[in-house]
Amino acid sequence: KIIASSKDLSDTVTMRPTIFEYVLKGTPRFDNFRLDQPGRKLSLRVHTTPVIEDSTVSYIVQVATSLEPVQAELDKLRAILFLLIPATVLLTGIAGSVLVKVTLNPVDDMVRTIRQIKADNLRMRLPLPHAHDEIHRLAETYNQMLERLENAFTSQQRFNQDISHELKTPLTVLKGELEVTLKKSRTPEEYAEVIRSGLEEIDKIRRILDHLLLLARFDSKELAMETQPVDLNLLMEKVMAHIKILADQKSIQISYVSSGPVVLQGHEPQLRRLFINLVDNAIKYTPQKGRVIVTLSRDGDLAVTEVSDTGIGIPDNELPHIFDRFYRVEKSRSSEGFGLGLSIAKSIAQAHQGDIKVRSHPGLGTTFTVFLPVKPPLS
């Protein structure tokens, strides 16, 4: 029963059975009540606590406070949030849009530049943003790619021009000889001479095409080389014996110095072609009574072969290009070569996981150094 109550509350308020049973066990609790009073509905926060005497609950006290101030603040907060959230989203969206536009301006510049880049203006480069961020790195990477493409296109264009020039000469000679022959009747001997000359020009074209086919197969990695153990010392002795005839024709002193057997895993016919090209090139550009020295040694896991001559040498500005296809030093333009021998030699060395280096002194001579791994080439 109610012992006493505040005047603000009706004396008819009774405690819920569930609350009474819970507090009767000696445990206080909080609850929310909603009372209907004349003219208004009252929300209360109620604390119910037992008063224990002699280990027994003697009576129960309930203290309540109105929730209307709290509810008023919550309503106010709800109204504020209702207005602020859309405004915040709107302002954040505008700020984000401006920030994205400022941040991606360099990307727009890059896109505009990229759209202007074509095969005939590969020299264009993307503008680099001032900030050293990911976009800056992207632009740098793209510029590096454009530089590689420009070099590739330039090389391809020069290659097309050179091959056109190389094929045009024998075809022009062949066409001219045939046209002259047809202008009047010839003796069988004259016809035979024209046919022989034509066959020489056709053979020259065939050699050019064979060289180009070989280089194309090297470029496309289609040339499957069956490797086997090759004694480079024995191979070089065969090359020197084969090439000595050409040296004797120009009274060139040719010598070979070896430190002993050097066995590596390779394709013998291609390796023979590599060294024949280099030694033949040395003899070709060495004047009468000059010298060509070939040495073979081993340096760790590398077989090192040097081909040195006392020829005309190569100017410094020409050295970076001598392995380009159809490239020939101006001094040697009258040579019968096609400018493909060194390109083929370089490709063969690289196919064996090796390389060729060159050093030269104009008027004193040139040295080509071939590095080949003694270990089996990687597949």
XYZ file of C-alpha atoms in Angstrom, residues 8 35-42 66 68:
11
model
C 2.285 16.415 -7.753
C 0.966 9.218 -16.728
C -2.245 10.653 -17.999
C -3.227 13.676 -15.965
C -6.098 16.013 -16.563
C -5.100 18.243 -19.436
C -1.744 16.664 -20.178
C 0.278 13.487 -20.515
C 3.327 13.270 -18.346
C 9.816 14.717 -15.714
C 9.753 16.770 -20.837
